[in-house]
Tab-separated table of C-alpha atoms in Angstrom:
chain	number	residue	atom	x	y	z
A	1	MET	CA	97.536	127.086	98.369
A	2	GLY	CA	98.672	123.953	100.176
A	3	GLU	CA	96.836	121.429	102.286
A	4	LYS	CA	97.082	121.454	106.075
A	5	ILE	CA	97.508	118.322	108.146
A	6	SER	CA	96.827	118.791	111.858
A	7	TRP	CA	97.501	116.405	114.728
A	8	ASN	CA	97.269	116.355	118.510
A	9	LEU	CA	99.380	114.298	120.859
A	10	ALA	CA	98.795	113.759	124.565
A	11	VAL	CA	101.117	111.606	126.651
A	12	ALA	CA	100.674	110.957	130.360
A	13	VAL	CA	102.458	108.707	132.830
A	14	SER	CA	100.405	107.617	135.867
A	15	ASN	CA	101.455	109.872	138.740
A	16	GLY	CA	104.154	111.267	136.481
A	17	PRO	CA	104.846	113.758	133.724
A	18	LYS	CA	102.390	114.813	131.069
A	19	ALA	CA	103.043	116.312	127.666
A	20	VAL	CA	100.682	117.760	125.095
A	21	ASP	CA	101.630	118.831	121.591
A	22	GLN	CA	99.476	120.213	118.834
A	23	ARG	CA	100.867	120.865	115.378
A	24	GLN	CA	99.857	121.773	111.882
A	25	LEU	CA	101.918	121.009	108.820
A	26	GLU	CA	101.395	122.556	105.419
A	27	VAL	CA	101.981	120.231	102.472
A	28	GLU	CA	101.421	120.627	98.758
A	29	ALA	CA	99.771	117.231	98.362
A	30	TYR	CA	98.625	114.239	100.329
A	31	ASP	CA	97.810	110.644	99.531
A	32	LYS	CA	95.506	108.393	101.532
A	33	LEU	CA	95.431	104.654	100.973
A	34	VAL	CA	93.312	102.011	102.672
A	35	VAL	CA	94.550	98.491	101.989
A	36	LYS	CA	93.175	95.127	103.075
A	37	VAL	CA	95.962	92.753	104.070
A	38	PRO	CA	94.589	89.222	104.373
A	39	GLY	CA	95.538	87.253	107.457
A	40	ASN	CA	97.952	84.379	106.918
A	41	GLU	CA	99.547	81.706	109.048
A	42	PRO	CA	102.702	82.689	110.988
A	43	SER	CA	104.936	80.797	108.542
A	44	SER	CA	103.542	82.593	105.463
A	45	THR	CA	105.749	84.733	103.239
A	46	LYS	CA	102.824	86.361	101.364
A	47	LYS	CA	103.001	90.139	101.071
A	48	VAL	CA	100.832	92.922	99.688
A	49	THR	CA	102.790	95.587	97.779
A	50	VAL	CA	101.415	99.139	97.852
A	51	ASP	CA	102.588	102.089	95.741
A	52	VAL	CA	102.497	104.805	98.398
A	53	GLN	CA	103.639	107.975	96.636
A	54	PRO	CA	105.777	109.170	93.697
A	55	SER	CA	108.110	111.682	95.376
A	56	ALA	CA	111.692	111.564	96.560
A	57	ALA	CA	112.265	110.892	100.252
A	58	SER	CA	113.133	114.533	100.959
A	59	LYS	CA	109.685	115.588	99.706
A	60	VAL	CA	107.756	113.464	102.255
A	61	THR	CA	107.201	115.323	105.525
A	62	PHE	CA	104.344	113.345	107.082
A	63	LEU	CA	103.591	109.643	107.280
A	64	TYR	CA	100.877	107.966	109.347
A	65	LEU	CA	100.057	104.258	109.406
A	66	SER	CA	97.179	102.750	111.351
A	67	SER	CA	95.435	99.402	111.275
A	68	THR	CA	92.274	97.685	112.430
A	69	LEU	CA	94.562	95.066	114.053
A	70	TYR	CA	98.024	95.328	115.574
A	71	GLY	CA	100.603	92.757	116.566
A	72	ASP	CA	104.172	91.555	116.299
A	73	LYS	CA	103.326	89.515	113.186
A	74	LEU	CA	101.918	92.499	111.277
A	75	THR	CA	104.879	94.121	109.538
A	76	TYR	CA	105.868	96.380	106.684
A	77	SER	CA	109.045	97.067	104.794
A	78	VAL	CA	109.927	100.127	102.755
A	79	ASP	CA	111.639	99.969	99.368
A	80	GLY	CA	114.083	102.619	100.482
A	81	GLY	CA	115.616	100.598	103.279
A	82	ALA	CA	113.728	99.897	106.501
A	83	GLY	CA	112.796	96.234	106.564
A	84	ASN	CA	110.222	94.357	108.622
A	85	VAL	CA	109.003	97.197	110.791
A	86	VAL	CA	106.485	95.798	113.298
A	87	LEU	CA	103.114	97.557	113.215
A	88	ASP	CA	102.168	96.979	116.845
A	89	GLY	CA	100.493	100.375	117.193
A	90	PRO	CA	99.894	103.477	115.058
A	91	HIS	CA	103.026	104.959	113.485
A	92	LEU	CA	103.307	108.734	113.115
A	93	LEU	CA	106.394	110.233	111.495
A	94	THR	CA	106.454	114.015	111.211
A	95	GLY	CA	109.124	116.001	109.406
A	96	ALA	CA	111.561	114.914	106.728
A	97	GLY	CA	114.047	113.864	109.422
A	98	MET	CA	111.688	111.318	110.989
A	99	VAL	CA	110.469	109.999	107.639
A	100	GLY	CA	114.118	109.704	106.614
A	101	LEU	CA	114.624	107.075	109.328
A	102	LEU	CA	112.823	104.648	107.021
A	103	GLY	CA	115.721	105.009	104.599
A	104	GLY	CA	115.475	106.116	100.984
A	105	ALA	CA	112.263	107.192	99.335
A	106	PRO	CA	109.179	105.574	100.888
A	107	LYS	CA	107.504	104.788	97.544
A	108	LYS	CA	106.522	101.141	97.908
A	109	PHE	CA	105.516	99.362	101.079
A	110	GLU	CA	105.348	95.590	101.417
A	111	LEU	CA	102.794	94.625	104.041
A	112	SER	CA	102.783	91.221	105.723
A	113	ASN	CA	100.035	89.895	107.997
A	114	ARG	CA	100.896	86.671	109.786
A	115	LEU	CA	98.318	87.121	112.571
A	116	GLY	CA	96.283	84.093	111.422
A	117	LYS	CA	93.838	83.230	108.635
A	118	ASP	CA	90.787	84.880	110.240
A	119	ASN	CA	92.597	88.118	111.074
A	120	ASP	CA	92.439	90.371	108.020
A	121	ALA	CA	93.864	93.836	108.691
A	122	GLU	CA	92.775	97.063	107.046
A	123	ILE	CA	95.740	99.407	106.998
A	124	THR	CA	95.423	103.138	106.401
A	125	ILE	CA	98.442	105.057	105.120
A	126	LEU	CA	98.401	108.861	104.994
A	127	VAL	CA	101.327	110.631	103.316
A	128	GLY	CA	101.904	114.391	103.252
A	129	ARG	CA	104.422	115.666	100.736
A	130	ASN	CA	105.697	118.588	98.732
A	131	ALA	CA	105.044	118.040	95.049
A	132	ALA	CA	106.975	120.862	93.354
A	133	SER	CA	110.384	120.069	91.902
């Protein structure tokens, strides 16, 4: 029996349209990582490398990144292709098609925090995947 990941999304524009979506995704396995990324000066090139998951890209169907801090100098890159993605808010990718936008297999992330020395970020990464070959 697989694991179930549920999420709710509510979007509303002032005096405009509203949309609500509620989904549940069944996965064979999930991985949760919480990583401290020390704050550095804006000119820093220091990165924290995180092994996210062992599967091929097509196996990952859910990816969620959140942080205790957000900003244009908090970024991540993915070993499969996408480079320097700004983490300026939570990122939720659902379905193999959305996760595929990162390019390749999202196995290793390189996290960079150039928000300043006193601005350590704690980043949570949740991955849902199918494990069977």
